Short mmCIF file of C-alpha atoms and ligand atoms in Angstrom, two decimals:
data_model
loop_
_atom_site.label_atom_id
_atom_site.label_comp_id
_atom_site.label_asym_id
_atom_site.label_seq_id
_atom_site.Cartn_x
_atom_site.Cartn_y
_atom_site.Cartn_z
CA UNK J 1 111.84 8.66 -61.01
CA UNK J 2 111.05 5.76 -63.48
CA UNK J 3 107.88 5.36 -65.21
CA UNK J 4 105.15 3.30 -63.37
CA UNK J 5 107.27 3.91 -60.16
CA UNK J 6 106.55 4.23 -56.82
CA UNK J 7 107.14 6.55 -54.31
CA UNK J 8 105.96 6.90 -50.39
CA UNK J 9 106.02 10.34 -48.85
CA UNK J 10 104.56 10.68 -45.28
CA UNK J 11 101.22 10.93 -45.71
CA UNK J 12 100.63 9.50 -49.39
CA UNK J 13 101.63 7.29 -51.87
CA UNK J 14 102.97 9.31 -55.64
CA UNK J 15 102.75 6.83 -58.14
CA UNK J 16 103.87 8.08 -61.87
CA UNK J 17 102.44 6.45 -64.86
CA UNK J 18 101.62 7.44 -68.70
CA UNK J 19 98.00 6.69 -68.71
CA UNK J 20 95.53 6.40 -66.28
CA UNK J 21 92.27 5.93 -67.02
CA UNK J 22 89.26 6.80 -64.55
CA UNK J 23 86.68 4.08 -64.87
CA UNK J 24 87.00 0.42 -64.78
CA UNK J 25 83.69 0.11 -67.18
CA UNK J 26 83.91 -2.46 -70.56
CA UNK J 27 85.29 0.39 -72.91
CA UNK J 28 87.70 1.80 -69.77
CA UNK J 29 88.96 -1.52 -69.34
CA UNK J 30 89.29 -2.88 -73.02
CA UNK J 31 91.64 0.50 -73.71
CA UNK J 32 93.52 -0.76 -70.85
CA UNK J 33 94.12 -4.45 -72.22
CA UNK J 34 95.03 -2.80 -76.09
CA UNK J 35 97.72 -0.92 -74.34
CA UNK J 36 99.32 -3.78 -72.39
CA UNK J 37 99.27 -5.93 -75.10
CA UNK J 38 100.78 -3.56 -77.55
CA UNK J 39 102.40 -0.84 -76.01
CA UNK J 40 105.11 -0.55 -73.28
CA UNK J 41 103.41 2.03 -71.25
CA UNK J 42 102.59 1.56 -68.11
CA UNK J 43 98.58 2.32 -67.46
CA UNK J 44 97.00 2.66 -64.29
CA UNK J 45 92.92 1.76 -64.23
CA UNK J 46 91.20 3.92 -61.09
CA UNK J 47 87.97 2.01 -60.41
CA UNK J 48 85.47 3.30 -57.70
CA UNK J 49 84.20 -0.07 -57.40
CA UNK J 50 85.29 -3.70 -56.20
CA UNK J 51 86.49 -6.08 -58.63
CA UNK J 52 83.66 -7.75 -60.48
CA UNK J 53 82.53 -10.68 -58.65
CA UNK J 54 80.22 -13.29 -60.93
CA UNK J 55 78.61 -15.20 -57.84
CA UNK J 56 76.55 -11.33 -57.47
CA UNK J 57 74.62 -11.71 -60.47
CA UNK J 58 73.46 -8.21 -62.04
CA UNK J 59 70.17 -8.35 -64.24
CA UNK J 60 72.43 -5.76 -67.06
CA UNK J 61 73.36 -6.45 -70.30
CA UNK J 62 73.87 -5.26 -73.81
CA UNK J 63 73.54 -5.88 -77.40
CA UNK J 64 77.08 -6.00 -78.60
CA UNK J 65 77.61 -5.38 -82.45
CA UNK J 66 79.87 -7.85 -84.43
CA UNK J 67 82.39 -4.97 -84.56
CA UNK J 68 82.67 -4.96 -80.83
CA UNK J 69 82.97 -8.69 -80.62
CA UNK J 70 85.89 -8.38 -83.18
CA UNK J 71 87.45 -6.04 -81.02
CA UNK J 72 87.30 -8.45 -78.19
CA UNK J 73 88.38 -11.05 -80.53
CA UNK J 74 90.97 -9.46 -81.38
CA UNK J 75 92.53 -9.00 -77.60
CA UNK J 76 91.57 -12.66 -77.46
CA UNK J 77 88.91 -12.63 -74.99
CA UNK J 78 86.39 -13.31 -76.95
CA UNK J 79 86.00 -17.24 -76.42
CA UNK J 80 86.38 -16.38 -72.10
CA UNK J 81 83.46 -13.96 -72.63
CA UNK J 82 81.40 -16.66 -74.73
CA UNK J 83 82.11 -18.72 -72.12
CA UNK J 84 80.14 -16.80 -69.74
CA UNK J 85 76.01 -16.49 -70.32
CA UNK J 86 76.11 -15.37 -74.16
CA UNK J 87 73.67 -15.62 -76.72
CA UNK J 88 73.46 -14.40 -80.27
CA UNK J 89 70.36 -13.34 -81.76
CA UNK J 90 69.60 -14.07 -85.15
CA UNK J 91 66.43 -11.35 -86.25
CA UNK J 92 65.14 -8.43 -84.35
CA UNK J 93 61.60 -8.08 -84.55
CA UNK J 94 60.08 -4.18 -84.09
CA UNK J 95 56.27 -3.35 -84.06
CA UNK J 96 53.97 -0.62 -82.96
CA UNK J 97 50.64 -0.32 -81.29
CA UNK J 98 49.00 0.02 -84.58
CA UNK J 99 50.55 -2.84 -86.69
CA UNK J 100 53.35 -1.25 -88.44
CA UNK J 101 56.29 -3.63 -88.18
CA UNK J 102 59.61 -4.07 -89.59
CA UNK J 103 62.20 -7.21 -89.52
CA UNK J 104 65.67 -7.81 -89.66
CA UNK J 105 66.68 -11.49 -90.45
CA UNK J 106 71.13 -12.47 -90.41
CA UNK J 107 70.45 -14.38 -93.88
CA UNK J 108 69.60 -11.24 -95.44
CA UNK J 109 72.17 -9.81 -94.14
CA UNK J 110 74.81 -12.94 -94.87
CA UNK J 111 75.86 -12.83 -91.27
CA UNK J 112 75.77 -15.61 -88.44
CA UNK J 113 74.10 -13.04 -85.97
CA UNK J 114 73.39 -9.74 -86.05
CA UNK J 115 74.30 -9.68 -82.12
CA UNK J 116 74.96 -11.30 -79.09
CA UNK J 117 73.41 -10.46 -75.47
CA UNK J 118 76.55 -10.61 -72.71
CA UNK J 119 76.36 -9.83 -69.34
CA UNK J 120 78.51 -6.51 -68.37
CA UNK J 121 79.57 -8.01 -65.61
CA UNK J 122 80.97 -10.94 -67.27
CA UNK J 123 82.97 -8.81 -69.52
CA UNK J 124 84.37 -6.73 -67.42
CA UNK J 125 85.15 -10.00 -65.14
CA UNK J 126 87.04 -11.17 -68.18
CA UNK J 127 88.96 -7.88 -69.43
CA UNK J 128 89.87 -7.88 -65.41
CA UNK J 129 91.46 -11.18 -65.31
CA UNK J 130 92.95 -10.94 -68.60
CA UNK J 131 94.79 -7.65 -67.24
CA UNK J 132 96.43 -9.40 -64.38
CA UNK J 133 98.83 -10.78 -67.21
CA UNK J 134 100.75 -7.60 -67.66
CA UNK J 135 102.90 -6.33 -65.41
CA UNK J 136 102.81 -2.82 -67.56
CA UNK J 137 98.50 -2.36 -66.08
CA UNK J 138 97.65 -2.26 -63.12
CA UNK J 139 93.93 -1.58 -61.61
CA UNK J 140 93.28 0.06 -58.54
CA UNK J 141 89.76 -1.42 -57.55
CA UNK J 142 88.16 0.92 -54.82
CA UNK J 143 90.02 3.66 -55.55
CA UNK J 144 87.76 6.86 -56.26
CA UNK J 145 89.57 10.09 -57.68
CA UNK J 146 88.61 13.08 -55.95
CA UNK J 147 90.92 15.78 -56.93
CA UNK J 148 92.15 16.62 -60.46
CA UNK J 149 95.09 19.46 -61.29
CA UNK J 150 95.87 20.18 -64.92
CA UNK J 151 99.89 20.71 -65.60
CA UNK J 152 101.60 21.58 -68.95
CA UNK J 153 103.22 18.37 -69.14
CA UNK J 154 101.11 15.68 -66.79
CA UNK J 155 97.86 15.91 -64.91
CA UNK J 156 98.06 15.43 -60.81
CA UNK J 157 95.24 13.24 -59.86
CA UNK J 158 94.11 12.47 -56.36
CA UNK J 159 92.31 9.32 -54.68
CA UNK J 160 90.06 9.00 -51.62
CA UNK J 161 92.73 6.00 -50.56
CA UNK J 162 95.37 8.98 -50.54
CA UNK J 163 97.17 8.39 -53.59
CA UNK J 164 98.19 10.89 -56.13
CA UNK J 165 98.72 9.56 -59.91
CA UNK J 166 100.59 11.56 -62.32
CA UNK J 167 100.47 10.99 -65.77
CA UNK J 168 100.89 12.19 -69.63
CA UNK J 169 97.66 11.28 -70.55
CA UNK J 170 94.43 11.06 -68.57
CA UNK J 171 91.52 8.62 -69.99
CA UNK J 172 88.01 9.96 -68.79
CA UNK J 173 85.88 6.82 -68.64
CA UNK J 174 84.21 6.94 -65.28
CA UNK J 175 80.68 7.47 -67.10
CA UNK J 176 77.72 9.94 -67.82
CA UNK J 177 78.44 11.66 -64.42
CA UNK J 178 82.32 11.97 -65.16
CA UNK J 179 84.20 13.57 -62.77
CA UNK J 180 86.97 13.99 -65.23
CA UNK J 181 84.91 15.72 -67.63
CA UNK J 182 83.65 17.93 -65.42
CA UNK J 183 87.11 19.20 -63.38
CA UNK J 184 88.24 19.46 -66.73
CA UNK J 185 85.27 22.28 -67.15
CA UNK J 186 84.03 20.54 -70.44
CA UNK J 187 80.54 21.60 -70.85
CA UNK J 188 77.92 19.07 -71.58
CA UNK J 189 74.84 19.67 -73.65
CA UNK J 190 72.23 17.27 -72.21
CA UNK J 191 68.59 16.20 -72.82
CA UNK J 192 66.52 14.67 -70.11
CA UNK J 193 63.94 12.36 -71.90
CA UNK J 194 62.21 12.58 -68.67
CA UNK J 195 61.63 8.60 -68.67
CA UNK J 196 63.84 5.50 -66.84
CA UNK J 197 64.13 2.21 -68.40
CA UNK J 198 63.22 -0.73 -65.96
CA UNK J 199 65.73 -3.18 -66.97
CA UNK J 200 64.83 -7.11 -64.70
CA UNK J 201 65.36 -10.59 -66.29
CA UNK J 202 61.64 -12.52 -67.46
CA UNK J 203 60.95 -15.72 -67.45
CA UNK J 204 58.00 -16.90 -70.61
CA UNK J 205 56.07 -19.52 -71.33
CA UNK J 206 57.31 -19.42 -75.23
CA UNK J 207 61.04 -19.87 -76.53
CA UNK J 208 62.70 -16.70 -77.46
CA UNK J 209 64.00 -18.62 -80.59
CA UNK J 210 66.87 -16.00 -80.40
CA UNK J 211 64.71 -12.94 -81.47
CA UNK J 212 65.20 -9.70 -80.21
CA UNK J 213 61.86 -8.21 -79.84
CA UNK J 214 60.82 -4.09 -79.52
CA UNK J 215 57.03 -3.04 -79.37
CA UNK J 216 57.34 1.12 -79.70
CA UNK J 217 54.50 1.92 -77.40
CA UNK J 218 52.64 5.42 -76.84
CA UNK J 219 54.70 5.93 -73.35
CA UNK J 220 58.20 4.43 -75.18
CA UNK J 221 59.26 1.25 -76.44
CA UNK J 222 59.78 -2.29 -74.34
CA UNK J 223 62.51 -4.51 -75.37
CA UNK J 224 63.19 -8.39 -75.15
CA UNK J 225 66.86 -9.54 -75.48
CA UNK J 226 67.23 -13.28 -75.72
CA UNK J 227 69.67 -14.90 -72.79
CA UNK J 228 71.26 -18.27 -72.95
CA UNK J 229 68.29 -20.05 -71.48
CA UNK J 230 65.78 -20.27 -74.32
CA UNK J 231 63.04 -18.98 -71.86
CA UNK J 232 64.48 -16.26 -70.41
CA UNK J 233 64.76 -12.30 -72.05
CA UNK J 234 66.41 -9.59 -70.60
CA UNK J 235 63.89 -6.52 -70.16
CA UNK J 236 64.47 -3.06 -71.49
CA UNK J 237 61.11 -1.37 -70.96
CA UNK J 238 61.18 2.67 -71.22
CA UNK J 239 58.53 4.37 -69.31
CA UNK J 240 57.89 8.49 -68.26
CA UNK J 241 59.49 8.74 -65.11
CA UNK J 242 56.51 9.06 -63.03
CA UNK J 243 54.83 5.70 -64.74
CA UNK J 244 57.94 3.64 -64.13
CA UNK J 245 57.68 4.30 -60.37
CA UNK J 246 54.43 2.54 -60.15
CA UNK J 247 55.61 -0.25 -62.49
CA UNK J 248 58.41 -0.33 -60.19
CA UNK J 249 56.12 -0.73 -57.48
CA UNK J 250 53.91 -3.50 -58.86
CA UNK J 251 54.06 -6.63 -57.21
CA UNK J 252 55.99 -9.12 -59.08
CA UNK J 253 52.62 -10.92 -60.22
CA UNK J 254 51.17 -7.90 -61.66
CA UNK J 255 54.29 -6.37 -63.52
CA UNK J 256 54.06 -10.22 -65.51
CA UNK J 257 51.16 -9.42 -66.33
CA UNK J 258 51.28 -5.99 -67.41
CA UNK J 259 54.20 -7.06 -69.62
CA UNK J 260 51.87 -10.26 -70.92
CA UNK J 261 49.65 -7.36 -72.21
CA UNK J 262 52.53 -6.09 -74.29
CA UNK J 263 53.40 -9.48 -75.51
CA UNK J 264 51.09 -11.84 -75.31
CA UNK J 265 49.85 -11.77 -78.81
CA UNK J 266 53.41 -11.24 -80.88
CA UNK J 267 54.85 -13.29 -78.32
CA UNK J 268 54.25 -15.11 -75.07
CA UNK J 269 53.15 -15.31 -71.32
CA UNK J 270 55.69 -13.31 -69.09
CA UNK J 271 55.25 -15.49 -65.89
CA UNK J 272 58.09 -14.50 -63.66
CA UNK J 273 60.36 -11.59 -63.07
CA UNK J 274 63.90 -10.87 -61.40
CA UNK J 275 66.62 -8.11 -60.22
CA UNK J 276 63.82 -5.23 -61.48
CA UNK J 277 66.10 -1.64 -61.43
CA UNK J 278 65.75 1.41 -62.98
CA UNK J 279 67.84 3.77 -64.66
CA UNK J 280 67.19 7.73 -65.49
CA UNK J 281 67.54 8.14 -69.04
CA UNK J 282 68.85 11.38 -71.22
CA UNK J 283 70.84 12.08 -74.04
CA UNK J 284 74.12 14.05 -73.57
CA UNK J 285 77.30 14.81 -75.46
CA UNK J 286 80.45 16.74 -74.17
CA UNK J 287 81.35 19.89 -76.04
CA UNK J 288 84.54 19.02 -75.97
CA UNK J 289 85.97 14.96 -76.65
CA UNK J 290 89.65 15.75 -75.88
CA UNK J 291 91.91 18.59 -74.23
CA UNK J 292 96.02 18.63 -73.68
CA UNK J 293 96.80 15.66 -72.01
CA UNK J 294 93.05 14.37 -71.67
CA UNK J 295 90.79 12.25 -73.73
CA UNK J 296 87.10 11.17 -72.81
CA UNK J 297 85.48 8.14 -74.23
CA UNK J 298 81.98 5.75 -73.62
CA UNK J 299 79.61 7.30 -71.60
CA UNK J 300 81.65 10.40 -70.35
CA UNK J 301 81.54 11.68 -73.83
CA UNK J 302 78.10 10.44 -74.70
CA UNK J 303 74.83 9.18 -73.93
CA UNK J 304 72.34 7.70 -75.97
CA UNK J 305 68.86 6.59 -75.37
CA UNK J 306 69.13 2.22 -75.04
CA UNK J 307 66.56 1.47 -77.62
CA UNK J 308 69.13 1.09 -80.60
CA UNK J 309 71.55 -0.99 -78.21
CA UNK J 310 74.62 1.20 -79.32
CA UNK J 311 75.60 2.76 -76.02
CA UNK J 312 78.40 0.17 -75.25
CA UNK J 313 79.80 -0.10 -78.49
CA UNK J 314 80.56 3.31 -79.37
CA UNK J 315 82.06 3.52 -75.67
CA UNK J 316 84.44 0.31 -77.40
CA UNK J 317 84.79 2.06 -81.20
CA UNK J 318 85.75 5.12 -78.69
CA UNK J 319 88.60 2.69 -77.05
CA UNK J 320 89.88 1.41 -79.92
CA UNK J 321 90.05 4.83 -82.13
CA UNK J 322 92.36 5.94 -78.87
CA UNK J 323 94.17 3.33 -79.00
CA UNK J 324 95.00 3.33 -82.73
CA UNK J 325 95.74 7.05 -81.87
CA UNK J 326 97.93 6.63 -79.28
CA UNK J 327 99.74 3.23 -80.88
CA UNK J 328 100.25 5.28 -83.73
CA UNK J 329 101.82 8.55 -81.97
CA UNK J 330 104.59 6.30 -80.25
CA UNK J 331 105.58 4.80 -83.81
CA UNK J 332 105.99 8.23 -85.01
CA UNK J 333 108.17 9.01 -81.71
CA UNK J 334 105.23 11.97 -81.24
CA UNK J 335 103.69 12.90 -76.91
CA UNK J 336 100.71 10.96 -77.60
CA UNK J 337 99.00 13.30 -74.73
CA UNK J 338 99.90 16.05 -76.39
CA UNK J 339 96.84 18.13 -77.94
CA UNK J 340 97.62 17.91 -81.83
CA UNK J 341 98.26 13.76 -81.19
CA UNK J 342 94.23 13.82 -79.14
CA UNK J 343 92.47 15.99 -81.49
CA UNK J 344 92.60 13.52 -84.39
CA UNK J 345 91.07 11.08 -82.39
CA UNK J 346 87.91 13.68 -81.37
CA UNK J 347 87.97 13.64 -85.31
CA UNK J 348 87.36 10.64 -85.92
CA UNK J 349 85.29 9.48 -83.16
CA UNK J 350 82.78 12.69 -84.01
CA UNK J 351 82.36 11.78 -87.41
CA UNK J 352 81.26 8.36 -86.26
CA UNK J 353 79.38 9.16 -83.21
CA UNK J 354 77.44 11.88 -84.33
CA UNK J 355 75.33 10.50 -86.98
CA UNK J 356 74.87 7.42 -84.69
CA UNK J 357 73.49 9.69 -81.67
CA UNK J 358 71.78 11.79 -84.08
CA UNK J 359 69.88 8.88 -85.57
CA UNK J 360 68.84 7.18 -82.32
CA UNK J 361 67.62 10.44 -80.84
CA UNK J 362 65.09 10.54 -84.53
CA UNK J 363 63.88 7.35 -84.25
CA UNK J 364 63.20 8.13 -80.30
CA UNK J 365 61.20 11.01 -81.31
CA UNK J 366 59.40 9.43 -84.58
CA UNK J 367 57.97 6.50 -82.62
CA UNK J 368 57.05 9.24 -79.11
CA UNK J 369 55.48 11.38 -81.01
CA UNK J 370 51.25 10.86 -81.78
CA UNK J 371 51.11 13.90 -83.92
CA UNK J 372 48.90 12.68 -87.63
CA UNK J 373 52.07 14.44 -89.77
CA UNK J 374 54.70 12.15 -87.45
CA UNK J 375 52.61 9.19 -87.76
CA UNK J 376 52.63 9.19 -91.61
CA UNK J 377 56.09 9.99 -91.60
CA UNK J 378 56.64 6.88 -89.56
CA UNK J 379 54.54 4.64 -91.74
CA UNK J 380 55.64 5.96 -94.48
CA UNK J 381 59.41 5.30 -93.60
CA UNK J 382 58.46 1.52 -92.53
CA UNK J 383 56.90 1.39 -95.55
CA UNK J 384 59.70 2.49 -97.66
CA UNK J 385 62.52 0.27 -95.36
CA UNK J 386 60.27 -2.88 -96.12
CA UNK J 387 59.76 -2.34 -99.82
CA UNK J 388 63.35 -1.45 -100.73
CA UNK J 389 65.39 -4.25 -98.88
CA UNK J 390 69.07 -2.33 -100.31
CA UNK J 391 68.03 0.47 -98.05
CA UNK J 392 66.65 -1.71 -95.55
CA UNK J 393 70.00 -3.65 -95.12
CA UNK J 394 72.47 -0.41 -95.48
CA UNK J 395 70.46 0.87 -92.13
CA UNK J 396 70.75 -2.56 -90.17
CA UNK J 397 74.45 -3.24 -91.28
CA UNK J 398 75.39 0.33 -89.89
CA UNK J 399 73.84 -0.43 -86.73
CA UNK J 400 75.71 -3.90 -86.42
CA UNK J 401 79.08 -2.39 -87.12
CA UNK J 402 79.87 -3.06 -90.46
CA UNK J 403 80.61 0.29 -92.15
CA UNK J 404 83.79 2.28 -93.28
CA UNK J 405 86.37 3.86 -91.03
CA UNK J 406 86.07 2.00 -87.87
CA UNK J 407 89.26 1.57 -86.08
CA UNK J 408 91.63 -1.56 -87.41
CA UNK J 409 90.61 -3.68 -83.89
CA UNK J 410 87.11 -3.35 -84.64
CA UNK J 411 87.46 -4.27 -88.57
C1 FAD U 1 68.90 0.44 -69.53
C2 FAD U 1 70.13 0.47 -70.37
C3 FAD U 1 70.32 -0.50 -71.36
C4 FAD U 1 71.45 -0.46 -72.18
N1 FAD U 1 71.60 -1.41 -73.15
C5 FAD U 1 72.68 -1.35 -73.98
C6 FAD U 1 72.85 -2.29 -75.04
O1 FAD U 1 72.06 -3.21 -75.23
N2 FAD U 1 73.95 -2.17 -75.85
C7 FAD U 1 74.84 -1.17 -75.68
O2 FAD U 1 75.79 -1.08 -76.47
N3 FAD U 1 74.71 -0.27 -74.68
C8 FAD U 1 73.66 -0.34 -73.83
N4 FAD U 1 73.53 0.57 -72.82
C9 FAD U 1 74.58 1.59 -72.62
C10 FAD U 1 75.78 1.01 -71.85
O3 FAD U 1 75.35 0.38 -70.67
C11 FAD U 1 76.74 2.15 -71.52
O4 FAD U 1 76.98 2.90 -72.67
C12 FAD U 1 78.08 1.61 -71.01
O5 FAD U 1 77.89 0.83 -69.85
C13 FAD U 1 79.01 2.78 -70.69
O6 FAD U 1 80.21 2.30 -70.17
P1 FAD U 1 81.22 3.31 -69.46
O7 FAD U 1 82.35 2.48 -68.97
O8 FAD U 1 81.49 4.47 -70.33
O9 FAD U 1 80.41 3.87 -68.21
P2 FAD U 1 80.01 3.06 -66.89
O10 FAD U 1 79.54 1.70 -67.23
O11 FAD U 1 79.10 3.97 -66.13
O12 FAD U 1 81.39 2.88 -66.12
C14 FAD U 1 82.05 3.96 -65.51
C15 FAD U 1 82.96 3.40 -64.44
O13 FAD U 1 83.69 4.48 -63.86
C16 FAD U 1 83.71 4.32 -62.45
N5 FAD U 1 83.85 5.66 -61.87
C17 FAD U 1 82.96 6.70 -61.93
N6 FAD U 1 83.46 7.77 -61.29
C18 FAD U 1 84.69 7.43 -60.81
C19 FAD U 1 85.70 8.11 -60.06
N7 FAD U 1 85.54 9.39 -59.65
N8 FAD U 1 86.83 7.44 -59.73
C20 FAD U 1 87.01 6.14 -60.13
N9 FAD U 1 86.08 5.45 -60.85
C21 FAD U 1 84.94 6.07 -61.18
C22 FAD U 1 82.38 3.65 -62.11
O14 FAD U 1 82.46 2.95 -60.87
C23 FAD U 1 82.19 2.73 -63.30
O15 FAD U 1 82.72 1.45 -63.10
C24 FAD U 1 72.41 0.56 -71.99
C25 FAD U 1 72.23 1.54 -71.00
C26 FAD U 1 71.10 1.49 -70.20
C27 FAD U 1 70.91 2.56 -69.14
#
């Protein structure tokens, strides 16, 4: 049987291909699109969803790092996805309860923007569309796998819409509750944080004035990402779980002004809010980042906490690294499935990831915690960032991407 063929038995449909990748999510999806464009393997996306629709609006979005939008720049989607609401931000603003602040401006930094806030939904819409060019990837929206059996030389997998995929390599991107990951029997290690994030849309009486804005507060820190309307933010507000319930539960009127309480004096009047949901937050990372014939990426091979913004792109640095990989082990005629090929991707991908989780799980606990040794140690360390602006700058160019060994699409 042919690659990327087709077969119809009685009862299901056997469809062989060399990838598939479970999980239609931004990095699952911008893997897909660097293999059509540059490969001649034929890649199968398994989405449990419906294609993205943009008249449904969803109140998510994400900070993406200039090495993400050179990735998508790269696959030349870039300009569709600025298309859609976009907007860069030009400073990021952090302060906590008892005055200690710290600043981040793009002169300093001799950038145009240190970020831009995109919808997920309109990037995946994009990457979607721009996959319907190839005849090479194809997605299978609705399509939820269900049954995974490990061979020596393919994987069997199994949908709920009674088709079984086989392939050479399987891509687990189908998120922090991966189903992949965990037929595979890769244990995680997980922390709960034992808080959700409310995440809703705010409308202010002030201009954002393209300012990302964090106050670190006793129960966790509140974010405002700038959207394309100059009054309206995307909310990131972190709360213990119990605490976010009853904000959850506040009438519309009173969550604005709870959040005016928070803002009003760095910032502005939060007079109206939309789409208010709430997501469980923890940190995890898989023991294991590849096996034969299987490779996890984005959120099925980590977690982080969302108040460093880096979730998403180390889910795309993941997508590219396995696609370098993978590129790579064709050129050198070498079964890019095969175990050797994966494990220099998990390499790589560890020796970027880690410090980054690592990092945003410190600063988590360094702004939680109220003990008097913490606290110093905090102001001490704000007070060191702001006098010494080198140091200052290495930290905030690492977290926007631009550092050594990222893969060649995000460089
Ligand atoms: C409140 C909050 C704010 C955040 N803000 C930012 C930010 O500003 N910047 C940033 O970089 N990151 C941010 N993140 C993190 C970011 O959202 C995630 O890292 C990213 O969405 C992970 O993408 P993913 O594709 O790996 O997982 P997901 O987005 O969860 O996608 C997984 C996909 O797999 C599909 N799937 C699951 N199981 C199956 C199955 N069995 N069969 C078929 N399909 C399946 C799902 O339907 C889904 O489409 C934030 C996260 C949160 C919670």
């Amino acid at each position: 049987m042919d690659v990327g063929s087709e077969v119809r038995f009685r009862h299901f449909v056997y469809m062989k291909h060399d990838i598939v990748i479970v999980g239609g999510g931004v990095p699952g999806l911008t893997l897909a699109l660097a293999l059509a464009q540059s490969t001649s393997l034929s890649v199968a996306v398994l989405e449990a969803r419906d294609c993205v629709r943009l008249f449904k609006r969803d109140a998510r979005v994400s900070a993406i790092t200039q090495a993400s939008k050179r990735i998508f720049k790269k696959l030349g989607v870039w300009s569709a996805i600025h298309a859609q609401a976009i907007q860069s931000f030009t400073r990021i603003e952090c302060w906590d309860e008892a005055g200690n602040e710290i600043d981040f401006h793009c002169e300093t930094l001799a950038m145009s923007a240190l970020g831009y806030i995109v919808e997920n939904q309109a990037i995946q819409f994009v990457l979607q569309e721009a996959l319907q060019s190839y005849c090479t990837a194809q997605i299978f929206y609705s399509t939820k796998l269900i049954a995974l059996h490990e061979k020596e030389d393919a994987i069997m997998l199994s949908t709920d819409t009674g088709q079984v995929f086989h392939a050479k390599l399987v891509v687990a991107a189908d998120g922090a509750m991966s189903f992949v990951r965990e037929r595979a029997q890769i244990i995680l290690d997980k922390k709960d944080y034992n808080e959700e994030a409310i995440v809703a849309t705010i409308t202010t009486t002030a201009m954002h004035e393209q300012i990302a804005r964090q106050c670190f507060l006793k129960t966790g820190p509140v974010a405002l990402l700038p959207l394309s309307d100059s009054y309206r933010t995307s909310l990131v507000w972190t709360l213990p779980t119990a605490e976010a319930k009853q904000y959850m539960d506040l009438k519309p009127d009173d969550f604005c002004k709870a959040l005016t309480c928070v803002f009003s004096k760095r910032f502005s009047e939060v007079v109206v809010v939309e789409g208010r949901q709430s997501f469980r937050l923890c940190k995890q990372q898989a023991q294991q980042c590849v096996k034969p014939r299987i490779a996890l990426l984005g959120d099925a091979l980590h977690t982080v906490h969302p108040l460093a913004g880096q979730g998403m792109n180390m889910g795309l640095l993941d997508a590219a690294a396995l696609f370098e990989i993978i590129h790579t082990a064709i050129a050198h005629h070498r079964d890019f499935g095969s175990h050797a090929v994966l494990r220099r991707y998990a390499r790589w991908r560890k020796a970027d990831n880690f410090p980054m989780s690592v990092g945003i799980d410190w600063i988590k606990q360094l702004f939680a915690a109220n003990t008097p040794v913490i606290s110093l140690v905090r102001v001490s360390g704000l007070q060191i960032l702001n006098r010494f602006p080198t140091i200052k700058n290495y930290f905030a160019r690492y977290a926007v991407g631009e550092r050594n060994g990222l893969p060649k699409l995000a460089q």
